[in-house]
PDB file of C-alpha atoms in Angstrom:
ATOM      1  CA  MET G   1      44.590  27.791  11.898  1.00 56.00           C
ATOM      2  CA  GLN G   2      41.086  28.152  12.704  1.00 67.00           C
ATOM      3  CA  SER G   3      40.167  29.323  16.300  1.00 76.00           C
ATOM      4  CA  ARG G   4      38.531  26.564  18.389  1.00 72.00           C
ATOM      5  CA  ALA G   5      35.001  28.580  18.074  1.00 67.00           C
ATOM      6  CA  ALA G   6      35.062  28.710  14.367  1.00 64.00           C
ATOM      7  CA  ARG G   7      35.841  24.738  14.475  1.00 68.00           C
ATOM      8  CA  ILE G   8      32.661  24.115  16.438  1.00 69.00           C
ATOM      9  CA  GLY G   9      30.696  26.606  14.431  1.00 61.00           C
ATOM     10  CA  VAL G  10      31.319  24.652  11.579  1.00 58.00           C
ATOM     11  CA  LEU G  11      30.742  21.530  13.259  1.00 55.00           C
ATOM     12  CA  VAL G  12      27.408  22.670  14.499  1.00 53.00           C
ATOM     13  CA  ALA G  13      26.143  24.041  10.896  1.00 55.00           C
ATOM     14  CA  VAL G  14      26.922  20.484   9.362  1.00 49.00           C
ATOM     15  CA  ILE G  15      25.069  18.659  11.926  1.00 58.00           C
ATOM     16  CA  VAL G  16      21.920  20.888  11.566  1.00 48.00           C
ATOM     17  CA  ALA G  17      22.128  20.432   7.828  1.00 50.00           C
ATOM     18  CA  ALA G  18      22.079  16.589   8.494  1.00 49.00           C
ATOM     19  CA  VAL G  19      19.210  16.834  10.458  1.00 46.00           C
ATOM     20  CA  VAL G  20      17.366  18.965   7.996  1.00 43.00           C
ATOM     21  CA  VAL G  21      18.109  16.670   5.097  1.00 41.00           C
ATOM     22  CA  PHE G  22      16.895  13.322   7.516  1.00 45.00           C
ATOM     23  CA  VAL G  23      13.611  15.349   8.461  1.00 40.00           C
ATOM     24  CA  VAL G  24      13.014  16.423   4.756  1.00 39.00           C
ATOM     25  CA  LEU G  25      13.590  12.683   3.483  1.00 42.00           C
ATOM     26  CA  GLN G  26      11.223  11.205   6.162  1.00 45.00           C
ATOM     27  CA  SER G  27       8.000  13.577   5.202  1.00 39.00           C
ATOM     28  CA  ASP G  28       8.890  12.857   1.411  1.00 38.00           C
ATOM     29  CA  ASN G  29       8.432   8.923   2.460  1.00 38.00           C
ATOM     30  CA  SER G  30       5.128   9.481   4.608  1.00 38.00           C
ATOM     31  CA  SER G  31       3.765  11.898   2.222  1.00 38.00           C
ATOM     32  CA  ASP G  32       3.545   9.104  -0.326  1.00 39.00           C
ATOM     33  CA  SER G  33       1.276   6.880   2.155  1.00 39.00           C
ATOM     34  CA  SER G  34      -1.798   7.026   0.120  1.00 41.00           C
ATOM     35  CA  ASP G  35      -0.401   5.291  -2.565  1.00 45.00           C
ATOM     36  CA  SER G  36       2.144   2.895  -0.868  1.00 43.00           C
ATOM     37  CA  ASP G  37       3.680   2.586   2.506  1.00 45.00           C
ATOM     38  CA  ALA G  38       7.440   2.749   1.649  1.00 43.00           C
ATOM     39  CA  THR G  39       8.571   1.148   5.166  1.00 42.00           C
ATOM     40  CA  LYS G  40       6.687  -2.292   4.738  1.00 57.00           C
ATOM     41  CA  GLY G  41       6.263  -2.107   1.132  1.00 84.00           C
ATOM     42  CA  VAL G  42       2.345  -2.207   1.633  1.00 94.00           C
ATOM     43  CA  GLN G  43       0.352  -0.679  -1.677  1.00 96.00           C
ATOM     44  CA  VAL G  44      -2.746   1.518  -0.901  1.00 97.00           C
ATOM     45  CA  LEU G  45      -5.635   1.019  -2.870  1.00 98.00           C
ATOM     46  CA  SER G  46      -8.792   3.470  -2.228  1.00 97.00           C
ATOM     47  CA  VAL G  47     -12.526   2.886  -2.857  1.00 96.00           C
ATOM     48  CA  ASP G  48     -15.054   5.542  -3.036  1.00 96.00           C
ATOM     49  CA  ALA G  49     -18.667   5.664  -1.403  1.00 93.00           C
ATOM     50  CA  SER G  50     -19.865   3.927  -4.766  1.00 90.00           C
ATOM     51  CA  GLY G  51     -17.442   1.081  -4.277  1.00 90.00           C
ATOM     52  CA  ASN G  52     -15.237   2.057  -7.396  1.00 93.00           C
ATOM     53  CA  PRO G  53     -11.674   2.521  -7.140  1.00 96.00           C
ATOM     54  CA  VAL G  54     -10.264   5.840  -6.519  1.00 96.00           C
ATOM     55  CA  GLY G  55      -7.930   6.819  -9.669  1.00 95.00           C
ATOM     56  CA  GLY G  56      -9.251   3.971 -11.594  1.00 96.00           C
ATOM     57  CA  GLU G  57      -8.219   0.278 -11.401  1.00 96.00           C
ATOM     58  CA  LYS G  58      -4.264  -0.101 -10.668  1.00 97.00           C
ATOM     59  CA  THR G  59      -2.386  -3.165 -11.297  1.00 97.00           C
ATOM     60  CA  LEU G  60      -0.305  -4.759  -8.333  1.00 98.00           C
ATOM     61  CA  THR G  61       2.808  -6.280  -9.805  1.00 97.00           C
ATOM     62  CA  TYR G  62       4.690  -9.157  -8.081  1.00 97.00           C
ATOM     63  CA  ASN G  63       7.191 -11.713  -8.676  1.00 97.00           C
ATOM     64  CA  LYS G  64       6.299 -15.609  -8.006  1.00 97.00           C
ATOM     65  CA  GLY G  65       7.405 -16.234  -3.948  1.00 96.00           C
ATOM     66  CA  ASP G  66       7.136 -12.395  -3.148  1.00 97.00           C
ATOM     67  CA  GLN G  67       4.750 -11.337  -0.126  1.00 97.00           C
ATOM     68  CA  VAL G  68       1.578  -9.941  -1.884  1.00 98.00           C
ATOM     69  CA  GLN G  69       0.996  -6.811   0.752  1.00 98.00           C
ATOM     70  CA  PHE G  70      -1.910  -4.327  -0.088  1.00 98.00           C
ATOM     71  CA  ARG G  71      -4.435  -2.519   1.819  1.00 98.00           C
ATOM     72  CA  VAL G  72      -7.977  -1.185   0.709  1.00 98.00           C
ATOM     73  CA  ASN G  73      -9.376   2.166   2.190  1.00 98.00           C
ATOM     74  CA  LEU G  74     -12.912   2.322   1.988  1.00 97.00           C
ATOM     75  CA  ALA G  75     -15.147   5.596   2.009  1.00 97.00           C
ATOM     76  CA  LYS G  76     -17.711   3.300   3.376  1.00 96.00           C
ATOM     77  CA  PRO G  77     -18.386   0.103   5.095  1.00 96.00           C
ATOM     78  CA  GLU G  78     -18.926  -2.865   2.167  1.00 96.00           C
ATOM     79  CA  GLU G  79     -19.525  -6.867   2.260  1.00 97.00           C
ATOM     80  CA  ALA G  80     -16.040  -7.823   1.331  1.00 97.00           C
ATOM     81  CA  VAL G  81     -12.861  -7.295  -0.511  1.00 98.00           C
ATOM     82  CA  HIS G  82     -12.033 -10.670  -2.741  1.00 98.00           C
ATOM     83  CA  VAL G  83      -8.668 -11.836  -4.183  1.00 98.00           C
ATOM     84  CA  HIS G  84      -9.887 -13.865  -7.207  1.00 97.00           C
ATOM     85  CA  GLY G  85      -7.350 -16.847  -8.154  1.00 97.00           C
ATOM     86  CA  TYR G  86      -6.220 -17.243  -4.464  1.00 97.00           C
ATOM     87  CA  GLU G  87      -9.689 -17.220  -2.980  1.00 97.00           C
ATOM     88  CA  ILE G  88      -8.963 -14.987  -0.273  1.00 98.00           C
ATOM     89  CA  GLU G  89     -11.784 -12.644   0.828  1.00 98.00           C
ATOM     90  CA  LYS G  90     -12.135 -10.529   3.811  1.00 98.00           C
ATOM     91  CA  PRO G  91     -14.924  -8.871   5.622  1.00 98.00           C
ATOM     92  CA  ALA G  92     -14.886  -5.350   4.515  1.00 97.00           C
ATOM     93  CA  GLU G  93     -17.371  -3.423   7.368  1.00 96.00           C
ATOM     94  CA  LYS G  94     -14.074  -1.806   8.643  1.00 96.00           C
ATOM     95  CA  SER G  95     -11.889  -0.106   6.888  1.00 95.00           C
ATOM     96  CA  PRO G  96      -8.953  -0.252   6.196  1.00 97.00           C
ATOM     97  CA  VAL G  97      -8.863  -4.112   5.254  1.00 98.00           C
ATOM     98  CA  SER G  98      -5.388  -5.402   5.181  1.00 98.00           C
ATOM     99  CA  PHE G  99      -3.944  -8.435   3.269  1.00 98.00           C
ATOM    100  CA  SER G 100      -0.557 -10.124   3.228  1.00 98.00           C
ATOM    101  CA  PHE G 101      -0.070 -13.466   1.667  1.00 98.00           C
ATOM    102  CA  PRO G 102       2.809 -15.024  -0.496  1.00 98.00           C
ATOM    103  CA  ALA G 103       2.900 -14.915  -4.348  1.00 97.00           C
ATOM    104  CA  LYS G 104       2.335 -18.655  -4.740  1.00 97.00           C
ATOM    105  CA  LEU G 105       0.305 -18.875  -8.036  1.00 97.00           C
ATOM    106  CA  ASP G 106       1.633 -16.539 -11.225  1.00 96.00           C
ATOM    107  CA  GLY G 107      -0.924 -15.044 -13.639  1.00 97.00           C
ATOM    108  CA  VAL G 108      -3.295 -12.267 -13.471  1.00 98.00           C
ATOM    109  CA  PHE G 109      -6.267 -12.298 -10.581  1.00 98.00           C
ATOM    110  CA  GLU G 110      -8.723  -9.802 -10.008  1.00 98.00           C
ATOM    111  CA  ILE G 111      -9.099  -8.062  -6.785  1.00 98.00           C
ATOM    112  CA  GLU G 112     -12.920  -6.883  -6.294  1.00 97.00           C
ATOM    113  CA  VAL G 113     -15.119  -5.502  -3.616  1.00 97.00           C
ATOM    114  CA  HIS G 114     -18.731  -7.061  -2.775  1.00 96.00           C
ATOM    115  CA  ARG G 115     -20.726  -4.181  -2.159  1.00 95.00           C
ATOM    116  CA  LEU G 116     -23.605  -4.638   0.379  1.00 94.00           C
ATOM    117  CA  ASP G 117     -26.248  -4.131  -2.197  1.00 94.00           C
ATOM    118  CA  HIS G 118     -24.786  -7.610  -3.535  1.00 93.00           C
ATOM    119  CA  THR G 119     -23.379  -6.267  -6.612  1.00 95.00           C
ATOM    120  CA  GLU G 120     -19.495  -6.411  -6.962  1.00 95.00           C
ATOM    121  CA  GLY G 121     -17.017  -4.376  -9.010  1.00 95.00           C
ATOM    122  CA  PRO G 122     -13.229  -4.566  -9.591  1.00 97.00           C
ATOM    123  CA  ILE G 123     -10.846  -2.236  -7.629  1.00 97.00           C
ATOM    124  CA  ALA G 124      -7.620  -3.343  -9.060  1.00 98.00           C
ATOM    125  CA  THR G 125      -5.488  -6.402 -10.616  1.00 98.00           C
ATOM    126  CA  LEU G 126      -3.101  -8.326  -9.281  1.00 98.00           C
ATOM    127  CA  LYS G 127      -0.319  -9.620 -11.495  1.00 98.00           C
ATOM    128  CA  VAL G 128       2.286 -12.169 -10.383  1.00 98.00           C
ATOM    129  CA  ASN G 129       5.186 -12.665 -12.413  1.00 98.00           C
ATOM    130  CA  PRO G 130       6.772 -16.261 -12.908  1.00 96.00           C
TER     131      PRO G 130
END
């Protein structure tokens, strides 16, 4: 038969282990925030000072009826970020530029940045499955 002190020691060790596992799992989720915000389902796109997508153009894939959610982090102010097909355009003087809208149209749509020099360039593709 175990002593009361031994049982308390084991209980404390189990609680400490559970707290450590929780903290480690939380830090893993937050370290991925540059690619996606797992707690909110928000995908993150980054644009460099030349107006080009960091890491190349990404494809954001959703199903029709889903809530499309993404954020564009800009290295410098730009004119706007535009989602073709849905014809959603938001000013991009301040970063980040956040989007949230229902995926009502299926198809493949370009997401582009309209630069201050009046040029534009693709930063991602939005793919909405039927």
